[in-house]
Short mmCIF file of C-alpha atoms in Angstrom, two decimals:
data_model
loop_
_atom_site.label_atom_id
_atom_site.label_comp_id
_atom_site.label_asym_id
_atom_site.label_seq_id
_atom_site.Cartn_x
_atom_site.Cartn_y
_atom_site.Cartn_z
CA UNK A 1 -14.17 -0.69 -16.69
CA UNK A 2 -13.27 2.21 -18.34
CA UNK A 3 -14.50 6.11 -18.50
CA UNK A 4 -12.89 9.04 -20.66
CA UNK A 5 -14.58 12.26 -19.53
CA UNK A 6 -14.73 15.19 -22.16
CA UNK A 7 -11.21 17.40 -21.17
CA UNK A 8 -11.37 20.64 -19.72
CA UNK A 9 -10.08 23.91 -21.76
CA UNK A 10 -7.10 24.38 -19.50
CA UNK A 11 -5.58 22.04 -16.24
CA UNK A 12 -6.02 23.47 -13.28
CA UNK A 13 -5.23 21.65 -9.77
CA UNK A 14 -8.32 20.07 -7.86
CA UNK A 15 -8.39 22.19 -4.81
CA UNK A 16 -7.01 22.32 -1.55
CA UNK A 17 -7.45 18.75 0.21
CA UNK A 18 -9.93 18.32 2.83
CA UNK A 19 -8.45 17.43 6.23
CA UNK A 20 -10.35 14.09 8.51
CA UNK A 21 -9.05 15.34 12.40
CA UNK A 22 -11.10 12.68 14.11
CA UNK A 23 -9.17 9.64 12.53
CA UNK A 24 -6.44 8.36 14.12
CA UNK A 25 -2.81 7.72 12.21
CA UNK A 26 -0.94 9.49 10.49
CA UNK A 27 -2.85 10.28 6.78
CA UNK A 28 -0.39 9.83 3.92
CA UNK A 29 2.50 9.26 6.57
CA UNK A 30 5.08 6.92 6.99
CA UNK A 31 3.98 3.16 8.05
CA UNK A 32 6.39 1.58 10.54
CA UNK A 33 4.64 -1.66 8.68
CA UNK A 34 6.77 -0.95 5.51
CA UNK A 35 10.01 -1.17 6.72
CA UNK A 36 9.61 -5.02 5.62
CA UNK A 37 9.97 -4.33 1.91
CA UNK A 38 13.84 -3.13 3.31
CA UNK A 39 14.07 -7.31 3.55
CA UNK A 40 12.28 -8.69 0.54
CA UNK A 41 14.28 -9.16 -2.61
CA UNK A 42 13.65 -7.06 -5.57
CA UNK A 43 14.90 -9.81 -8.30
CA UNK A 44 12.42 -12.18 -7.54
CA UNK A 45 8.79 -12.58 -6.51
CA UNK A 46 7.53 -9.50 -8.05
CA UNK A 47 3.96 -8.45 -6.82
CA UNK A 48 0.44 -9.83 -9.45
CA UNK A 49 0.23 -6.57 -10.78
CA UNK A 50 3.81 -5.39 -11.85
CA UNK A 51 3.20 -6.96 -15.38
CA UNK A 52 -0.52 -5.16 -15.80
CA UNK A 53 0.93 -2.30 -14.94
CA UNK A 54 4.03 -2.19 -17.23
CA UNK A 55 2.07 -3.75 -20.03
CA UNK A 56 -0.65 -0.64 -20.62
CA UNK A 57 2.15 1.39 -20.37
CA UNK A 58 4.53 -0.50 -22.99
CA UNK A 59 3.08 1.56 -25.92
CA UNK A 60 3.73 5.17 -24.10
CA UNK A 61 7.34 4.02 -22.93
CA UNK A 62 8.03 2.67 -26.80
CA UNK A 63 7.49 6.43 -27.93
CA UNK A 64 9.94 8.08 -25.39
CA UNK A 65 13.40 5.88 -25.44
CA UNK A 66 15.48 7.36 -23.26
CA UNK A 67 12.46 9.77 -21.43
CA UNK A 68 12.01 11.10 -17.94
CA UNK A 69 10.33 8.56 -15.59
CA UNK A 70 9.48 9.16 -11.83
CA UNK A 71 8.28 6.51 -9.32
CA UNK A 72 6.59 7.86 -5.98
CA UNK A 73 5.91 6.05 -3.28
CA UNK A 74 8.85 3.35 -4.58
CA UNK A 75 9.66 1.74 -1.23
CA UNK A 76 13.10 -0.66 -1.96
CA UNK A 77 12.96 -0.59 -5.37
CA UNK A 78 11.20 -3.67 -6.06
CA UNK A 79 8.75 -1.80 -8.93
CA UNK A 80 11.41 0.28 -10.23
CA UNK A 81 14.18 -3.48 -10.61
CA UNK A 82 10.65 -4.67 -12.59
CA UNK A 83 10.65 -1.42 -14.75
CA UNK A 84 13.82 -1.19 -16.10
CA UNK A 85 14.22 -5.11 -16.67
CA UNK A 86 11.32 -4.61 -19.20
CA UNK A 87 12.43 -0.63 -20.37
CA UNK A 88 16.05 -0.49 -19.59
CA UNK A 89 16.37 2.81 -21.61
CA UNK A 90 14.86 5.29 -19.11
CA UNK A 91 15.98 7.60 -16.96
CA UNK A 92 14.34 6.52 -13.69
CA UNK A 93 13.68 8.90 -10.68
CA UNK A 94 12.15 7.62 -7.69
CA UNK A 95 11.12 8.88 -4.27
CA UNK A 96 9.64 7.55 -1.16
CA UNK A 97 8.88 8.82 2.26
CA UNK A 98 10.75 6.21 4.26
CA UNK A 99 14.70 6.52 4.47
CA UNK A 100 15.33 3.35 5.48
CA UNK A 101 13.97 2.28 2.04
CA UNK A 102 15.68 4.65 -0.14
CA UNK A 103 19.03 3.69 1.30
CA UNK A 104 17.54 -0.13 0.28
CA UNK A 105 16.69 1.22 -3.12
CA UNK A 106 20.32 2.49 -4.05
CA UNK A 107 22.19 -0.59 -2.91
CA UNK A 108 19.73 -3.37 -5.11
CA UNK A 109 18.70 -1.09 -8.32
CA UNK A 110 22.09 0.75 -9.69
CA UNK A 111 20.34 1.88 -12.56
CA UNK A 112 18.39 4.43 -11.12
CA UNK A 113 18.37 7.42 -8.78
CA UNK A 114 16.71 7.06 -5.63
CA UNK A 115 15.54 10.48 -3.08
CA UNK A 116 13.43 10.48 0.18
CA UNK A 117 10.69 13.00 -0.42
CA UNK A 118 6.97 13.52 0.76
CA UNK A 119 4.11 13.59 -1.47
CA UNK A 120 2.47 15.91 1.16
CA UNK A 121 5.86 18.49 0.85
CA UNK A 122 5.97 19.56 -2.37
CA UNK A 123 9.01 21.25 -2.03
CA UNK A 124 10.70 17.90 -1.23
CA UNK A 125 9.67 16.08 -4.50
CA UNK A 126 11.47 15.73 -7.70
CA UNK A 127 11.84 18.89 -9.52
CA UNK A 128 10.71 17.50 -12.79
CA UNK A 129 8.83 17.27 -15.04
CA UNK A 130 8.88 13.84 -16.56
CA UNK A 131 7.38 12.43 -19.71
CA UNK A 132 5.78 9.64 -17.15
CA UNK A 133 4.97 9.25 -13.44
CA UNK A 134 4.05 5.79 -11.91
CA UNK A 135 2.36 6.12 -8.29
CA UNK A 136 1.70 1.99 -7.49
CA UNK A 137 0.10 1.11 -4.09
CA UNK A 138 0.54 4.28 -2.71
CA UNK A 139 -2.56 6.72 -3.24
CA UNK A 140 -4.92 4.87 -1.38
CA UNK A 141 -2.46 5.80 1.74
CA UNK A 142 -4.39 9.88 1.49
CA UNK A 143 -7.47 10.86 3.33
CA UNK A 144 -8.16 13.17 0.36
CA UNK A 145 -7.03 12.23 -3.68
CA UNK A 146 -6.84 15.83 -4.18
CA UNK A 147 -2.71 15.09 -2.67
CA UNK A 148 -1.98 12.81 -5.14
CA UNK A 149 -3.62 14.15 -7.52
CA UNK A 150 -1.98 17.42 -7.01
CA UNK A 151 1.52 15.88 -7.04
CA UNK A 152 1.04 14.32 -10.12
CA UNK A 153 -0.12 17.00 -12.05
CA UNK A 154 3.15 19.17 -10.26
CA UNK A 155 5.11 16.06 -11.48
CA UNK A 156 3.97 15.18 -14.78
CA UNK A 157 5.10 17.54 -17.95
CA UNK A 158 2.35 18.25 -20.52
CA UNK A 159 1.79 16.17 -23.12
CA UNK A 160 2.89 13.23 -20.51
CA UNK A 161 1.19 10.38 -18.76
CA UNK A 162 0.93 9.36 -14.84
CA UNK A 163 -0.15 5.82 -14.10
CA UNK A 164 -1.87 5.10 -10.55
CA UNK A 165 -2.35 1.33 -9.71
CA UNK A 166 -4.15 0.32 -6.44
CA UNK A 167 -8.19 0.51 -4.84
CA UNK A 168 -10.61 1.88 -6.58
CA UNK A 169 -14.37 1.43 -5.46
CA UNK A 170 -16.41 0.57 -8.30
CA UNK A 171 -19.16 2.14 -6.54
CA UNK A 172 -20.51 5.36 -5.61
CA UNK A 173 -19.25 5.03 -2.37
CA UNK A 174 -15.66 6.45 -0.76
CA UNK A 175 -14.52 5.10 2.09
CA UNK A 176 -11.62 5.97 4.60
CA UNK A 177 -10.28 3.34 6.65
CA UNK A 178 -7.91 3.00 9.46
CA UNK A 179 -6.51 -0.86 10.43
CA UNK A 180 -4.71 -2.21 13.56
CA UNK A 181 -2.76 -5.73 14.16
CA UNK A 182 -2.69 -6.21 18.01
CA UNK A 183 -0.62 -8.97 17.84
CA UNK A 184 1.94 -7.05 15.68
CA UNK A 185 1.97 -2.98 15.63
CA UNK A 186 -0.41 -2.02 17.39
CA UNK A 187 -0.26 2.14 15.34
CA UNK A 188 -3.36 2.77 13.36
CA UNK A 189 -2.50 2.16 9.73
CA UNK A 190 -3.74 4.06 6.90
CA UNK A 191 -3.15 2.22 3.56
CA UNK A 192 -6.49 1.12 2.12
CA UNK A 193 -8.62 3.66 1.57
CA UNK A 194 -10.97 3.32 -1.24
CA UNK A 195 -12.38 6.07 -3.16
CA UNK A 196 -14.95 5.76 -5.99
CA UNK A 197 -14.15 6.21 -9.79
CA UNK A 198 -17.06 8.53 -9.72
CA UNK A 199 -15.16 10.95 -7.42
CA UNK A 200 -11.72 10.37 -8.73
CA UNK A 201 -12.79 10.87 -12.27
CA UNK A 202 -14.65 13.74 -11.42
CA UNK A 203 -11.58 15.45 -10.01
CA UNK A 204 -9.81 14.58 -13.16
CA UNK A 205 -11.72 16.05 -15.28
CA UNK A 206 -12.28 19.46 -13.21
CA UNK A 207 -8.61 19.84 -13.61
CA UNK A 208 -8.54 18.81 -17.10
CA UNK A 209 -7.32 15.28 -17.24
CA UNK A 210 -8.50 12.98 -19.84
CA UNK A 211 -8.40 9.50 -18.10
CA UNK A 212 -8.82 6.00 -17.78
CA UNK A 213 -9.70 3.25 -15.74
CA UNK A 214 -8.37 -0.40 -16.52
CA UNK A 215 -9.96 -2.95 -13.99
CA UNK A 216 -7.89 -5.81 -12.66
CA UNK A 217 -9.41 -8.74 -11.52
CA UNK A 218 -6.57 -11.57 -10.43
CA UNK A 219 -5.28 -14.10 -12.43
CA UNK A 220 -4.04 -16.49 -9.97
CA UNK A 221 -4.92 -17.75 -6.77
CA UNK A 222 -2.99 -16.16 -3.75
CA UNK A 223 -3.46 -17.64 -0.76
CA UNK A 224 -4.05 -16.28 2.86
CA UNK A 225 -1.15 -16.20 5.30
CA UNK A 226 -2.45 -16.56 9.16
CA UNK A 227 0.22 -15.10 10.35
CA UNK A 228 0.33 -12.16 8.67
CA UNK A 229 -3.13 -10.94 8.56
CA UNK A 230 -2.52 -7.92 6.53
CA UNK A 231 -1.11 -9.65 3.29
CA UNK A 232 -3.83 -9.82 0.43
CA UNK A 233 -5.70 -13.46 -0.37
CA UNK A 234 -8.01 -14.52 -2.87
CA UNK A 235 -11.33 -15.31 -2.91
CA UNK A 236 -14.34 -16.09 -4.88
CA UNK A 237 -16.11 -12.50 -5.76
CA UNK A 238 -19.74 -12.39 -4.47
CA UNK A 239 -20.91 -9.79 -7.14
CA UNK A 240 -19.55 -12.21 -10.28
CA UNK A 241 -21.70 -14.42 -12.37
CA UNK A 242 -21.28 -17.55 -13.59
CA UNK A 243 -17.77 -18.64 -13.09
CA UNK A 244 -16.70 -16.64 -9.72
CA UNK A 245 -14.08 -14.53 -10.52
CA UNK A 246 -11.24 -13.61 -7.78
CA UNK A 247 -11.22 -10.67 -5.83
CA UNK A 248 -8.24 -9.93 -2.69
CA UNK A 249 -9.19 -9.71 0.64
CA UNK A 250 -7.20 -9.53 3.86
CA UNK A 251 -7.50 -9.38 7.48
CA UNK A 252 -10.10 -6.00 7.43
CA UNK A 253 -12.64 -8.30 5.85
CA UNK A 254 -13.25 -5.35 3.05
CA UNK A 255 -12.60 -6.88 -0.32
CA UNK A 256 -10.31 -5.12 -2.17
CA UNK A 257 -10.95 -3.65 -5.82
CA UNK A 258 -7.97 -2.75 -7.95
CA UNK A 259 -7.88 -0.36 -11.02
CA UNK A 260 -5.12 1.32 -12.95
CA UNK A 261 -5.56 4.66 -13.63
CA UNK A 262 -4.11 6.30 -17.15
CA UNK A 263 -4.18 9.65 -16.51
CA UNK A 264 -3.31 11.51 -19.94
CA UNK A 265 -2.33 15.45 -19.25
CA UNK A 266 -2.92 17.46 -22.84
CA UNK A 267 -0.66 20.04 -24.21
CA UNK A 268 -0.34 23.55 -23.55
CA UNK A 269 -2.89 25.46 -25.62
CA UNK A 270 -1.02 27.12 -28.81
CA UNK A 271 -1.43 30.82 -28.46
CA UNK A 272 -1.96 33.00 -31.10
CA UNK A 273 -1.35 36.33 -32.29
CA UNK A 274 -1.04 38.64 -29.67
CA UNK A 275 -0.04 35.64 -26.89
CA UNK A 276 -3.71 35.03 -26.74
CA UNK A 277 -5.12 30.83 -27.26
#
């Protein structure tokens, strides 16, 4: 899947974000429900997607040894161990909301520097701006891409590349959504929000983004964990032919559709005589 929309003459940002009152939880706060990566190890057991992520960006990375890299949204440092093990040559910046995490990050991944910040605050983000920005898992947490969106284009120098791996809807169609575990926390959770490629791409290109999507469709099997009800599973997907193809689901019933984004931000405009483009 995969859409490059003409560029605009100059990058502007998207527009102030649109605010949802009426739903309950906090939108692009923290989750009480991720204070569980503080336990997981980052060495081991990396998440599906780590390796389709790094891989599309292998051939950016190989041009910039050595370049500015920022992580947001990097909870204990799992993605960033993954990053340098396969790019040990960057200087890696990360940030997350959650303190509890950050103080995680610093004590298992020594090789880069960790900083609680909000994506929602700019002034509490990385002053930047980096050659490339990797937001994984995180922007489907915002009532409104214009946030992330915004904070990447703040974060990412020109010229440079932001990568954005998590839901994407395929179709026409965004869609909000708030979960609850009863049994577990019973806060309303904000997380998995999926907003079309038709809107996010259209965003993109209003503020002058060339971009693309890369699809990911499962490779493996994963399978469901009764008791936690939250965690991703596989199943057969409905809408494939032939062969069924996987697609994750979890507790919500929604299936889930991932995408990386490639988000490529041009150069400044060379001016001419005069100061004038």
């Amino acid at each position: 899947m995969t859409t490059t929309p003409r560029p605009a003459p100059r990058t502007t940002t998207p527009g102030p974000p649109a605010e949802h009152p009426a739903l309950p939880g906090p939108a692009g706060g923290p989750r009480n429900l991720d204070l569980r990566y503080a336990e997981r190890p980052v060495d081991s057991e990396h998440p599906h997607y780590f390796p389709f992520v790094v891989d599309h960006a292998d051939s950016w990375l190989g041009t910039r040894p050595g370049g500015q890299v920022c992580e947001v949204g990097c909870a204990a440092g799992a993605f960033a161990h993954y990053l340098l093990s396969r790019h040990p040559g960057i200087d890696l910046t990360c940030v997350d909301i959650q303190p509890t995490l950050i103080e995680a990050a610093r004590r298992r991944v020594p090789g880069a520097r960790f900083a609680t910040g909000d994506v929602l605050r700019p002034d509490t983000l990385p002053a930047g701006p980096f050659d490339t920005v990797f937001m994984v898992a995180l922007h489907s947490h915002f009532d409104d891409p214009r946030h992330w969106i915004n904070a990447l284009l703040r974060l990412t120098a020109p010229g440079g590349r932001a990568y954005v791996f998590g839901l994407f809807n395929p179709e026409p169609v965004d869609v909000v959504v708030r979960l609850r575990h009863p049994d577990g926390d019973p806060e309303w959770l904000p997380g998995w929000n999926q907003f079309s490629v038709r809107t996010v791409g259209r965003l993109l290109e209003r503020a002058g983004l060339r971009h693309t999507f890369h699809r990911y469709l499962p490779a493996a099997p994963r399978e469901r964990r009764p008791e936690d009800p939250l965690r991703s599973h596989t199943v057969p997907d409905p809408e494939a032919t032939g062969d069924p193809a996987l697609v994750y689901l979890n507790g919500s019933q929604l299936l889930h559709r991932f995408a990386l984004l490639e988000i490529h931000r041009p150069e400044p405009e060379a001016s001419g005589p005069g100061g004038r483009p």
